[in-house]
Amino acid sequence: MNLIQFQRLAILAQDIFITRLVHRPVVDSTNNLAIELSKDDNPDGLVVIADKQTGGRGRRGNEWCSPEGNLYMSVVFSPSLRVSNNIVENSLIQLITLMSGVAIVDAVDNLTGIKVSLKWPNDLIIEDKKVGGILTESRYHASSIKYLVIGIGVNITDRAFPPSIVNRAISLSQFTNNTISRDELVFEILKSLDKWYRIFKEQEVDEIKGKIINQWKNYNCTIGRRVRVISDVRTITGTAIDIANSGDLIVQAEDGNVFSITSGSLEFL
């Protein structure tokens, strides 16, 4: 990110939720740096952007290939801004993850016209291949969540994927003849996140849930698919039949039993 683009982003930050903006040419992980910088009392609105990651990671410790040219960004949200007895912490984490996915899909469409789908819980998909992902990490004070770090990675220009993922990964540039600017995509994602985060902070819990889940369903490629879900307690093979207002995936197993899954990894069958 050059100086002019950074200044543009700083100007944008004055109108949206950003309270602190950090850019680094190289980091091990934008999430790691965001967590390190969030030791202040109120990290809400911190944004960390890097040109390259040397230790990018996905869910469950998976490595995230992070060469220069793609988008690597972390955003910090403080759930203390939404205190309610009607929303449990796991649901809060899940809803913000799904909200972030919706915001990214909106941003990509606005900038490029490319249609991205959402695979539960945190993958950005084109033609059943992964074009991006979201990694949500939480930090606690006492027994309550202090803040959430939303790590966002999007493949923009990378065509030379490692052999281990070449059949499962894809980039935005493969769907347009136009050059996609990483920095312009950053602007669009942050503006879109601002729109959804305002909804999250200002509206009633049930209304928030309904808006996020309904829009997520509009963009999803998960419901109706045969899936295998590996959670902390079991592995379930069956059909994804719905997303609950809590953000849980509802799966009907092959034996007919129905399960509500809060977190886990999912593969299409």
XYZ file of N, CA and C in Angstrom:
807
model
N 0.855 -1.184 0.000
C 0.000 0.000 0.000
C 0.891 1.233 0.000
N 0.746 2.077 -1.044
C 1.584 3.265 -1.100
C 1.006 4.379 -0.223
N 1.780 5.474 -0.119
C 1.393 6.562 0.777
C 0.053 7.167 0.386
N -0.179 7.340 -0.906
C -1.435 7.951 -1.359
C -2.627 7.081 -0.979
N -2.511 5.784 -1.194
C -3.602 4.877 -0.832
C -3.814 4.859 0.682
N -2.733 4.897 1.443
C -2.867 4.916 2.903
C -3.575 6.193 3.359
N -3.224 7.329 2.717
C -3.887 8.585 3.066
C -5.370 8.544 2.710
N -5.702 7.940 1.569
C -7.115 7.782 1.193
C -7.855 6.967 2.231
N -7.214 5.882 2.683
C -7.852 5.024 3.669
C -8.005 5.755 5.001
N -7.022 6.582 5.351
C -7.111 7.364 6.583
C -8.275 8.349 6.526
N -8.495 8.932 5.353
C -9.643 9.840 5.179
C -10.956 9.068 5.311
N -11.012 7.886 4.683
C -12.198 7.038 4.800
C -12.467 6.682 6.257
N -11.402 6.441 7.006
C -11.542 6.017 8.402
C -12.280 7.049 9.243
N -12.215 8.306 8.839
C -12.885 9.352 9.603
C -14.406 9.227 9.550
N -14.911 8.556 8.525
C -16.359 8.450 8.328
C -16.938 7.097 8.720
N -16.079 6.125 9.008
C -16.591 4.799 9.348
C -16.014 4.364 10.689
N -16.113 3.088 10.988
C -15.843 2.590 12.336
C -14.366 2.554 12.699
N -13.459 2.749 11.766
C -12.027 2.600 12.031
C -11.559 3.631 13.058
N -10.877 3.146 14.079
C -10.290 4.045 15.086
C -8.770 4.071 15.001
N -8.186 3.026 14.440
C -6.735 2.959 14.286
C -6.408 2.126 13.060
N -5.481 2.599 12.254
C -5.142 1.946 10.990
C -3.650 1.649 10.954
N -3.304 0.381 10.728
C -1.908 -0.045 10.726
C -1.629 -0.802 9.433
N -0.548 -0.422 8.737
C -0.116 -1.148 7.539
C 1.321 -1.611 7.731
N 1.573 -2.872 7.360
C 2.925 -3.411 7.386
C 3.193 -4.122 6.063
N 4.398 -3.950 5.499
C 4.727 -4.695 4.272
C 4.692 -6.207 4.486
N 5.251 -6.665 5.622
C 5.313 -8.105 5.914
C 5.015 -8.325 7.401
N 4.158 -9.301 7.690
C 3.926 -9.739 9.070
C 3.864 -11.259 9.069
N 3.977 -11.848 10.258
C 3.737 -13.289 10.305
C 2.259 -13.573 10.078
N 1.398 -12.775 10.730
C -0.053 -12.923 10.606
C -0.697 -11.611 11.010
N -1.623 -11.119 10.216
C -2.316 -9.883 10.599
C -3.120 -10.089 11.876
N -3.657 -11.283 12.089
C -4.371 -11.540 13.341
C -3.428 -11.446 14.540
N -2.225 -12.012 14.402
C -1.265 -11.941 15.508
C -0.936 -10.497 15.853
N -0.687 -9.679 14.822
C -0.354 -8.285 15.074
C -1.544 -7.542 15.673
N -2.749 -7.817 15.174
C -3.944 -7.173 15.713
C -4.132 -7.517 17.192
N -3.892 -8.766 17.547
C -4.012 -9.177 18.948
C -2.963 -8.462 19.796
N -1.748 -8.365 19.287
C -0.685 -7.685 20.024
C -1.024 -6.214 20.240
N -1.622 -5.581 19.225
C -1.942 -4.158 19.309
C -3.245 -3.884 20.065
N -3.971 -4.944 20.402
C -5.272 -4.785 21.057
C -5.196 -4.898 22.568
N -4.011 -4.765 23.112
C -3.863 -4.850 24.565
C -4.332 -3.584 25.258
N -4.620 -2.537 24.444
C -5.211 -1.329 25.020
C -6.617 -1.648 25.524
N -7.191 -0.724 26.298
C -8.496 -0.970 26.914
C -9.616 -1.115 25.892
N -9.575 -0.344 24.819
C -10.666 -0.375 23.838
C -10.117 -0.459 22.418
N -9.903 -1.685 21.916
C -9.334 -1.845 20.575
C -10.371 -1.788 19.457
N -11.644 -1.554 19.792
C -12.709 -1.569 18.785
C -12.364 -0.639 17.620
N -12.391 -1.184 16.399
C -12.125 -0.375 15.219
C -10.693 -0.405 14.728
N -9.821 -1.206 15.347
C -8.457 -1.371 14.855
C -8.476 -2.177 13.560
N -7.726 -1.703 12.553
C -7.595 -2.411 11.280
C -6.115 -2.593 10.976
N -5.723 -3.836 10.683
C -4.340 -4.157 10.333
C -4.329 -4.734 8.914
N -3.459 -4.183 8.059
C -3.342 -4.637 6.677
C -1.882 -4.971 6.399
N -1.628 -6.063 5.694
C -0.265 -6.439 5.318
C -0.217 -6.797 3.839
N 0.944 -6.572 3.239
C 1.140 -6.949 1.837
C 1.451 -8.432 1.698
N 2.035 -9.002 2.758
C 2.445 -10.402 2.718
C 2.458 -10.952 4.130
N 2.085 -12.221 4.273
C 2.172 -12.906 5.556
C 3.167 -14.066 5.449
N 3.970 -14.240 6.472
C 4.896 -15.374 6.484
C 4.352 -16.552 7.281
N 3.306 -16.288 8.090
C 2.731 -17.360 8.900
C 1.226 -17.276 8.957
N 0.611 -16.959 7.809
C -0.844 -16.874 7.761
C -1.481 -18.205 8.116
N -2.656 -18.140 8.742
C -3.292 -19.383 9.156
C -4.799 -19.288 8.988
N -5.397 -20.466 8.816
C -6.842 -20.557 8.727
C -7.393 -21.218 9.970
N -8.619 -21.724 9.858
C -9.236 -22.387 10.999
C -8.493 -23.654 11.365
N -8.546 -23.974 12.669
C -7.978 -25.214 13.209
C -6.492 -25.366 12.887
N -5.791 -24.207 12.793
C -4.342 -24.228 12.630
C -3.857 -24.476 11.224
N -4.765 -24.530 10.239
C -4.345 -24.748 8.865
C -3.557 -23.547 8.347
N -2.536 -23.822 7.535
C -1.738 -22.745 6.957
C -2.527 -22.039 5.866
N -2.396 -20.698 5.787
C -3.018 -19.915 4.727
C -1.909 -19.376 3.826
N -1.882 -19.848 2.582
C -0.865 -19.395 1.622
C -1.013 -17.888 1.421
N 0.088 -17.132 1.632
C -0.035 -15.676 1.739
C 1.014 -14.907 0.940
N 1.142 -15.148 -0.369
C 2.117 -14.385 -1.158
C 1.646 -12.953 -1.400
N 2.567 -12.095 -1.788
C 2.230 -10.706 -2.061
C 1.271 -10.610 -3.245
N 0.368 -9.641 -3.191
C -0.585 -9.423 -4.270
C -2.019 -9.717 -3.896
N -2.208 -10.432 -2.784
C -3.550 -10.749 -2.320
C -3.916 -9.877 -1.120
N -5.102 -10.089 -0.580
C -5.587 -9.255 0.515
C -5.450 -9.995 1.834
N -4.773 -9.343 2.794
C -4.610 -9.874 4.148
C -4.932 -8.744 5.118
N -5.978 -8.908 5.871
C -6.452 -7.833 6.733
C -7.112 -8.409 7.974
N -6.941 -7.719 9.087
C -7.640 -8.083 10.313
C -8.352 -6.858 10.868
N -9.560 -7.082 11.363
C -10.400 -6.026 11.919
C -10.803 -6.429 13.328
N -10.720 -5.492 14.256
C -11.063 -5.779 15.650
C -12.411 -5.165 15.990
N -13.311 -5.996 16.501
C -14.610 -5.544 16.979
C -14.709 -5.850 18.471
N -15.303 -4.934 19.213
C -15.496 -5.141 20.640
C -16.959 -5.446 20.922
N -17.276 -6.676 21.329
C -18.678 -7.031 21.582
C -19.266 -6.334 22.791
N -18.432 -5.641 23.564
C -18.969 -4.905 24.710
C -19.935 -3.821 24.257
N -19.878 -3.486 22.965
C -20.806 -2.505 22.428
C -22.201 -3.093 22.238
N -22.300 -4.431 22.322
C -23.597 -5.093 22.186
C -23.775 -6.010 23.386
N -24.262 -5.511 24.488
C -24.452 -6.320 25.683
C -25.920 -6.698 25.790
N -26.205 -7.981 25.862
C -27.587 -8.427 25.961
C -27.620 -9.803 26.604
N -28.583 -10.031 27.452
C -28.748 -11.353 28.043
C -29.318 -12.357 27.050
N -29.764 -11.875 25.908
C -30.427 -12.748 24.942
C -29.477 -13.342 23.918
N -28.205 -12.995 24.028
C -27.268 -13.490 23.028
C -26.056 -14.080 23.737
N -25.798 -15.347 23.517
C -24.679 -16.006 24.177
C -23.407 -15.753 23.398
N -22.267 -15.982 24.038
C -21.006 -15.606 23.430
C -20.704 -16.379 22.151
N -20.949 -17.693 22.119
C -20.706 -18.450 20.906
C -21.549 -17.938 19.747
N -22.786 -17.558 20.058
C -23.657 -17.010 19.025
C -23.128 -15.668 18.530
N -22.601 -14.861 19.433
C -22.020 -13.581 19.052
C -20.862 -13.779 18.080
N -19.961 -14.701 18.411
C -18.825 -14.982 17.535
C -19.302 -15.463 16.172
N -20.259 -16.374 16.174
C -20.759 -16.915 14.911
C -21.436 -15.835 14.074
N -22.250 -14.996 14.700
C -22.959 -13.962 13.953
C -21.996 -12.952 13.336
N -20.955 -12.564 14.068
C -19.999 -11.611 13.508
C -19.217 -12.245 12.368
N -18.909 -13.526 12.476
C -18.245 -14.223 11.364
C -19.132 -14.240 10.128
N -20.410 -14.595 10.302
C -21.333 -14.627 9.164
C -21.560 -13.225 8.610
N -21.666 -12.227 9.498
C -21.810 -10.837 9.072
C -20.632 -10.410 8.207
N -19.429 -10.799 8.601
C -18.234 -10.439 7.843
C -18.249 -11.083 6.466
N -18.703 -12.330 6.396
C -18.809 -12.985 5.091
C -19.760 -12.259 4.162
N -20.914 -11.862 4.683
C -21.885 -11.106 3.890
C -21.273 -9.798 3.399
N -20.572 -9.096 4.292
C -19.963 -7.817 3.920
C -18.936 -7.991 2.814
N -18.141 -9.050 2.862
C -17.122 -9.278 1.845
C -17.762 -9.602 0.499
N -18.789 -10.444 0.514
C -19.483 -10.769 -0.745
C -20.049 -9.505 -1.375
N -20.682 -8.662 -0.560
C -21.207 -7.392 -1.068
C -20.093 -6.556 -1.691
N -18.954 -6.486 -1.008
C -17.854 -5.639 -1.467
C -17.270 -6.139 -2.790
N -17.061 -7.437 -2.894
C -16.511 -8.000 -4.135
C -17.454 -7.739 -5.299
N -18.744 -7.931 -5.068
C -19.744 -7.684 -6.112
C -19.752 -6.209 -6.513
N -19.715 -5.312 -5.530
C -19.743 -3.879 -5.825
C -18.536 -3.448 -6.653
N -17.369 -4.015 -6.343
C -16.140 -3.593 -7.019
C -15.945 -4.269 -8.369
N -16.275 -5.556 -8.446
C -15.899 -6.339 -9.636
C -17.069 -6.942 -10.395
N -18.228 -7.064 -9.741
C -19.344 -7.773 -10.355
C -19.233 -9.277 -10.233
N -18.174 -9.769 -9.603
C -17.981 -11.209 -9.434
C -18.853 -11.707 -8.288
N -19.557 -12.800 -8.534
C -20.467 -13.356 -7.530
C -19.740 -14.411 -6.704
N -19.630 -14.148 -5.431
C -18.994 -15.068 -4.496
C -20.073 -15.684 -3.616
N -19.906 -16.958 -3.289
C -20.846 -17.647 -2.400
C -20.200 -17.892 -1.048
N -21.039 -18.226 -0.075
C -20.569 -18.458 1.292
C -20.776 -19.918 1.690
N -19.710 -20.516 2.135
C -19.738 -21.887 2.650
C -19.583 -21.816 4.166
N -20.536 -22.397 4.876
C -20.492 -22.365 6.335
C -19.223 -23.045 6.834
N -18.536 -22.510 7.847
C -18.905 -21.282 8.545
C -18.188 -20.027 8.056
N -17.105 -20.193 7.268
C -16.244 -19.019 7.079
C -15.518 -18.960 5.730
N -15.965 -19.723 4.734
C -15.257 -19.755 3.456
C -15.970 -18.935 2.393
N -15.174 -18.305 1.535
C -15.660 -17.575 0.364
C -15.387 -18.448 -0.851
N -16.433 -18.715 -1.625
C -16.371 -19.776 -2.630
C -16.779 -19.262 -4.013
N -16.045 -19.698 -5.031
C -16.452 -19.543 -6.425
C -16.281 -20.903 -7.096
N -17.343 -21.395 -7.712
C -17.314 -22.688 -8.415
C -16.756 -23.806 -7.526
N -17.223 -23.827 -6.288
C -16.841 -24.839 -5.305
C -15.359 -24.805 -4.937
N -14.660 -23.725 -5.274
C -13.263 -23.560 -4.876
C -13.144 -22.345 -3.969
N -12.156 -22.382 -3.098
C -12.014 -21.345 -2.083
C -11.249 -20.140 -2.637
N -11.910 -18.983 -2.604
C -11.273 -17.741 -3.033
C -10.875 -16.881 -1.833
N -11.358 -17.242 -0.670
C -11.019 -16.483 0.529
C -11.577 -17.145 1.764
N -11.223 -16.563 2.900
C -11.704 -17.125 4.158
C -11.647 -16.107 5.277
N -12.304 -16.451 6.358
C -12.396 -15.600 7.543
C -11.952 -16.416 8.747
N -11.075 -15.836 9.555
C -10.648 -16.481 10.794
C -10.986 -15.559 11.959
N -11.928 -15.979 12.784
C -12.353 -15.183 13.939
C -11.706 -15.733 15.199
N -11.018 -14.849 15.914
C -10.383 -15.227 17.170
C -10.875 -14.301 18.275
N -11.108 -14.857 19.448
C -11.642 -14.070 20.561
C -10.618 -13.981 21.683
N -10.697 -12.884 22.415
C -9.891 -12.707 23.616
C -10.826 -12.306 24.749
N -10.560 -12.847 25.937
C -11.483 -12.703 27.057
C -10.878 -11.868 28.180
N -11.758 -11.199 28.905
C -11.406 -10.572 30.179
C -12.339 -11.162 31.219
N -11.749 -11.821 32.212
C -12.542 -12.608 33.159
C -13.305 -13.664 32.361
N -14.634 -13.672 32.424
C -15.401 -14.700 31.704
C -16.135 -14.139 30.498
N -15.874 -12.882 30.154
C -16.577 -12.244 29.045
C -15.613 -11.936 27.898
N -16.140 -11.941 26.684
C -15.329 -11.596 25.531
C -14.953 -10.121 25.596
N -13.663 -9.840 25.470
C -13.192 -8.456 25.444
C -13.234 -7.902 24.020
N -12.774 -8.718 23.065
C -12.825 -8.295 21.663
C -12.695 -9.499 20.746
N -13.076 -9.305 19.495
C -12.949 -10.312 18.452
C -12.043 -9.771 17.352
N -11.168 -10.619 16.849
C -10.320 -10.267 15.713
C -10.813 -11.049 14.501
N -11.204 -10.316 13.470
C -11.718 -10.926 12.241
C -10.624 -10.877 11.189
N -9.996 -12.011 10.927
C -8.966 -12.096 9.899
C -9.599 -12.398 8.555
N -9.234 -11.612 7.538
C -9.825 -11.747 6.203
C -8.713 -11.971 5.185
N -8.822 -13.041 4.429
C -7.893 -13.301 3.341
C -8.657 -13.533 2.052
N -8.239 -12.866 0.981
C -8.886 -13.038 -0.324
C -7.814 -13.202 -1.396
N -7.931 -14.263 -2.200
C -7.017 -14.469 -3.322
C -7.427 -13.552 -4.463
N -6.562 -12.624 -4.806
C -6.875 -11.690 -5.883
C -6.167 -12.078 -7.172
N -4.848 -12.214 -7.109
C -4.073 -12.418 -8.341
C -3.309 -13.722 -8.370
N -3.264 -14.454 -7.273
C -2.402 -15.621 -7.194
C -2.943 -16.771 -8.033
N -2.196 -17.164 -9.051
C -2.573 -18.320 -9.873
C -1.680 -19.528 -9.588
N -0.510 -19.288 -9.011
C 0.441 -20.367 -8.762
C 0.248 -20.915 -7.345
N -0.854 -21.622 -7.144
C -1.117 -22.178 -5.824
C -0.215 -23.387 -5.561
N 0.126 -23.638 -4.298
C 0.904 -24.836 -3.963
C 0.168 -26.100 -4.408
N 0.900 -27.144 -4.725
C 0.263 -28.393 -5.177
C -0.786 -28.928 -4.220
N -0.590 -28.685 -2.924
C -1.514 -29.241 -1.928
C -2.909 -28.627 -2.010
N -3.025 -27.417 -2.586
C -4.337 -26.760 -2.629
C -4.754 -26.356 -4.043
N -3.961 -26.686 -5.041
C -4.214 -26.178 -6.383
C -5.591 -26.585 -6.910
N -6.114 -27.718 -6.473
C -7.430 -28.168 -6.935
C -8.570 -27.628 -6.096
N -8.242 -26.887 -5.020
C -9.275 -26.398 -4.111
C -9.309 -24.881 -4.001
N -8.332 -24.204 -4.632
C -8.224 -22.749 -4.496
C -8.432 -22.058 -5.834
N -8.811 -20.795 -5.766
C -9.091 -20.023 -6.968
C -8.873 -18.552 -6.629
N -8.719 -17.694 -7.644
C -8.506 -16.270 -7.397
C -9.521 -15.442 -8.169
N -9.775 -14.225 -7.696
C -10.733 -13.337 -8.363
C -10.305 -12.997 -9.780
N -9.000 -12.868 -10.000
C -8.520 -12.453 -11.316
C -8.855 -13.453 -12.413
N -9.181 -14.674 -12.034
C -9.551 -15.682 -13.020
C -10.951 -15.462 -13.586
N -11.687 -14.465 -13.031
C -13.064 -14.239 -13.460
C -13.284 -12.852 -14.041
N -12.203 -12.169 -14.367
C -12.335 -10.854 -14.987
C -11.100 -10.552 -15.810
N -11.281 -9.768 -16.860
C -10.147 -9.315 -17.658
C -9.562 -8.012 -17.118
N -10.235 -7.436 -16.133
C -9.778 -6.176 -15.552
C -8.849 -6.429 -14.377
N -7.918 -5.517 -14.175
C -7.036 -5.594 -13.022
C -7.811 -5.237 -11.758
N -7.686 -6.064 -10.741
C -8.355 -5.812 -9.469
C -7.347 -5.222 -8.498
N -7.639 -4.042 -8.011
C -6.760 -3.378 -7.056
C -7.017 -3.902 -5.649
N -5.956 -4.385 -5.006
C -6.075 -4.841 -3.623
C -6.588 -3.719 -2.734
N -6.043 -2.522 -2.922
C -6.415 -1.414 -2.053
C -7.861 -0.983 -2.272
N -8.328 -1.016 -3.510
C -9.729 -0.687 -3.765
C -10.647 -1.715 -3.119
N -10.215 -2.975 -3.123
C -11.021 -4.007 -2.469
C -11.026 -3.803 -0.960
N -9.904 -3.382 -0.392
C -9.863 -3.041 1.032
C -10.892 -1.958 1.349
N -10.909 -0.889 0.529
C -11.864 0.198 0.755
C -13.293 -0.325 0.751
N -13.622 -1.147 -0.252
C -14.996 -1.649 -0.383
C -15.379 -2.540 0.797
N -14.457 -3.405 1.219
C -14.768 -4.295 2.333
C -14.991 -3.500 3.616
N -14.146 -2.517 3.868
C -14.298 -1.733 5.096
C -15.589 -0.916 5.085
N -15.961 -0.371 3.933
C -17.233 0.357 3.849
C -18.410 -0.590 4.071
N -18.319 -1.777 3.512
C -19.390 -2.753 3.680
C -19.463 -3.250 5.126
N -18.303 -3.494 5.738
C -18.292 -3.889 7.149
C -18.894 -2.794 8.019
N -18.605 -1.541 7.686
C -19.149 -0.424 8.459
C -20.672 -0.444 8.422
N -21.241 -0.680 7.261
C -22.705 -0.739 7.125
C -23.289 -1.828 8.024
N -22.704 -3.012 7.981
C -23.255 -4.125 8.735
C -22.955 -3.994 10.229
N -21.815 -3.442 10.562
C -21.471 -3.273 11.979
C -22.381 -2.234 12.635
N -22.770 -1.214 11.893
C -23.721 -0.237 12.428
C -25.058 -0.920 12.741
N -25.499 -1.787 11.838
C -26.726 -2.548 12.085
C -26.565 -3.387 13.348
N -25.396 -4.022 13.462
C -25.142 -4.898 14.596
C -25.192 -4.129 15.910
N -24.664 -2.907 15.921
C -24.593 -2.134 17.161
C -25.897 -1.435 17.509
N -26.686 -1.077 16.492
C -27.785 -0.145 16.731
C -29.158 -0.806 16.803
N -29.297 -2.042 16.350
C -30.622 -2.645 16.290
C -30.786 -3.736 17.340
N -32.019 -4.153 17.534
C -32.328 -5.183 18.519
C -31.766 -6.531 18.075
N -31.474 -7.375 19.053
C -30.782 -8.630 18.797
C -31.516 -9.496 17.773
N -32.821 -9.697 17.966
C -33.571 -10.561 17.050
C -33.584 -9.996 15.638
N -33.659 -8.672 15.515
C -33.654 -8.043 14.205
C -32.283 -8.194 13.550
N -31.233 -8.053 14.340
C -29.881 -8.243 13.831
C -29.715 -9.658 13.291
N -30.108 -10.628 14.119
C -29.988 -12.025 13.702
C -30.701 -12.263 12.378
N -31.940 -11.788 12.294
C -32.722 -12.021 11.094
C -32.070 -11.440 9.856
N -31.570 -10.209 9.948
C -30.972 -9.560 8.780
C -29.694 -10.266 8.336
N -28.829 -10.585 9.297
C -27.570 -11.240 8.944
C -27.816 -12.626 8.371
N -28.631 -13.423 9.057
C -28.858 -14.800 8.609
C -29.584 -14.827 7.270
N -30.591 -13.977 7.079
C -31.317 -13.970 5.808
C -30.404 -13.605 4.649
N -29.542 -12.606 4.849
C -28.638 -12.239 3.758
C -27.591 -13.315 3.535
N -27.119 -13.931 4.607
C -26.163 -15.025 4.455
C -26.789 -16.161 3.630
N -28.036 -16.469 3.923
C -28.709 -17.528 3.161
C -28.818 -17.161 1.682
N -29.024 -15.879 1.389
C -29.107 -15.455 -0.011
C -27.811 -15.728 -0.762
N -26.699 -15.700 -0.054
C -25.390 -15.855 -0.683
C -24.803 -17.254 -0.532
N -25.474 -18.128 0.211
C -24.827 -19.379 0.600
C -24.801 -20.417 -0.525
N -23.822 -21.315 -0.435
C -23.763 -22.481 -1.323
C -23.736 -23.756 -0.487
N -24.261 -23.676 0.729
C -24.175 -24.780 1.693
C -25.492 -25.522 1.861
N -26.575 -24.778 2.032
C -27.868 -25.396 2.311
C -28.318 -26.237 1.120
N -28.730 -27.465 1.425
C -29.168 -28.392 0.386
C -28.073 -29.318 -0.105
N -26.825 -29.106 0.346
C -25.705 -29.928 -0.109
C -25.458 -31.090 0.845
N -24.980 -32.198 0.276
C -24.466 -33.288 1.118
C -23.118 -32.863 1.658
N -22.940 -33.045 2.967
C -21.745 -32.527 3.619
C -21.204 -33.519 4.635
N -19.953 -33.323 4.979
C -19.361 -33.970 6.143
C -18.863 -32.861 7.045
N -19.299 -32.854 8.303
C -18.915 -31.826 9.256
C -18.148 -32.477 10.393
N -16.955 -31.958 10.638
C -16.136 -32.444 11.741
C -16.137 -31.378 12.830
N -16.779 -31.690 13.956
C -16.810 -30.764 15.085
C -15.914 -31.304 16.186
N -15.908 -30.619 17.301
C -15.059 -31.060 18.409
C -15.545 -32.357 19.029
N -16.820 -32.672 18.844
C -17.381 -33.839 19.552
C -17.797 -34.975 18.628
N -17.987 -34.696 17.342
C -18.441 -35.763 16.452
C -18.181 -35.403 14.992
N -18.273 -36.419 14.136
C -18.261 -36.226 12.687
C -19.612 -36.651 12.154
N -20.250 -35.765 11.382
C -21.598 -36.023 10.889
C -21.588 -35.961 9.373
N -22.160 -36.973 8.736
C -22.359 -36.980 7.295
C -23.856 -36.928 7.021
N -24.259 -35.994 6.178
C -25.679 -35.852 5.890
C -25.930 -34.683 4.968
N -27.079 -34.035 5.134
C -27.480 -32.913 4.293
C -27.629 -31.656 5.135
N -27.001 -30.573 4.684
C -27.179 -29.283 5.359
C -28.564 -28.764 4.999
N -29.424 -28.580 6.001
C -30.812 -28.225 5.702
C -31.175 -26.793 6.088
N -30.358 -26.138 6.937
C -30.720 -24.768 7.316
C -29.586 -24.150 8.128
N -29.706 -22.843 8.335
C -28.865 -22.112 9.278
C -29.802 -21.515 10.326
N -29.559 -21.813 11.595
C -30.386 -21.274 12.671
C -30.072 -19.798 12.872
N -30.964 -19.082 13.561
C -30.734 -17.666 13.838
C -29.520 -17.442 14.724
N -29.065 -18.469 15.401
C -27.841 -18.386 16.194
C -26.598 -18.470 15.323
N -26.770 -18.867 14.051
C -25.642 -19.098 13.162
C -25.244 -20.553 13.082
N -25.874 -21.416 13.894
C -25.561 -22.846 13.853
C -25.996 -23.455 12.522
N -25.214 -24.415 12.054
C -25.583 -25.191 10.875
C -26.479 -26.350 11.310
N -27.608 -26.520 10.615
C -28.525 -27.624 10.894
C -28.301 -28.703 9.847
N -27.920 -29.885 10.302
C -27.604 -31.004 9.408
C -28.490 -32.189 9.753
N -29.099 -32.749 8.718
C -29.831 -34.003 8.899
C -28.902 -35.141 8.508
N -28.557 -35.958 9.489
C -27.629 -37.056 9.252
C -28.289 -38.143 8.416
N -27.482 -39.046 7.931
C -27.993 -40.101 7.049
C -28.962 -41.032 7.759
N -28.889 -41.087 9.097
C -29.830 -41.926 9.846
C -31.118 -41.182 10.198
N -31.244 -39.927 9.729
C -32.448 -39.150 9.956
C -32.383 -38.206 11.140
N -31.422 -38.385 12.028
C -31.281 -37.483 13.169
C -30.833 -36.101 12.702
N -31.297 -35.075 13.412
C -30.984 -33.693 13.059
C -30.069 -33.104 14.131
N -28.991 -32.474 13.690
C -28.001 -31.911 14.605
C -27.845 -30.413 14.352
N -27.631 -29.665 15.433
C -27.326 -28.245 15.365
C -25.853 -28.081 15.723
N -25.053 -27.550 14.793
C -23.601 -27.534 14.951
C -23.124 -26.085 15.062
N -22.484 -25.767 16.170
C -22.020 -24.406 16.420
C -20.712 -24.107 15.701
N -19.793 -25.050 15.694
C -18.504 -24.826 15.033
C -17.974 -26.145 14.512
N -17.148 -26.048 13.482
C -16.557 -27.254 12.899
C -16.065 -26.962 11.498
N -15.410 -27.946 10.906
C -14.980 -27.818 9.517
C -15.927 -28.620 8.634
N -16.178 -28.111 7.444
C -17.191 -28.699 6.556
C -16.578 -28.984 5.187
N -16.919 -30.116 4.623
C -16.549 -30.405 3.241
C -17.783 -30.876 2.485
N -17.853 -30.491 1.205
C -18.937 -30.942 0.350
C -18.645 -32.350 -0.153
N -19.689 -33.154 -0.275
C -19.560 -34.525 -0.752
C -20.183 -34.679 -2.134
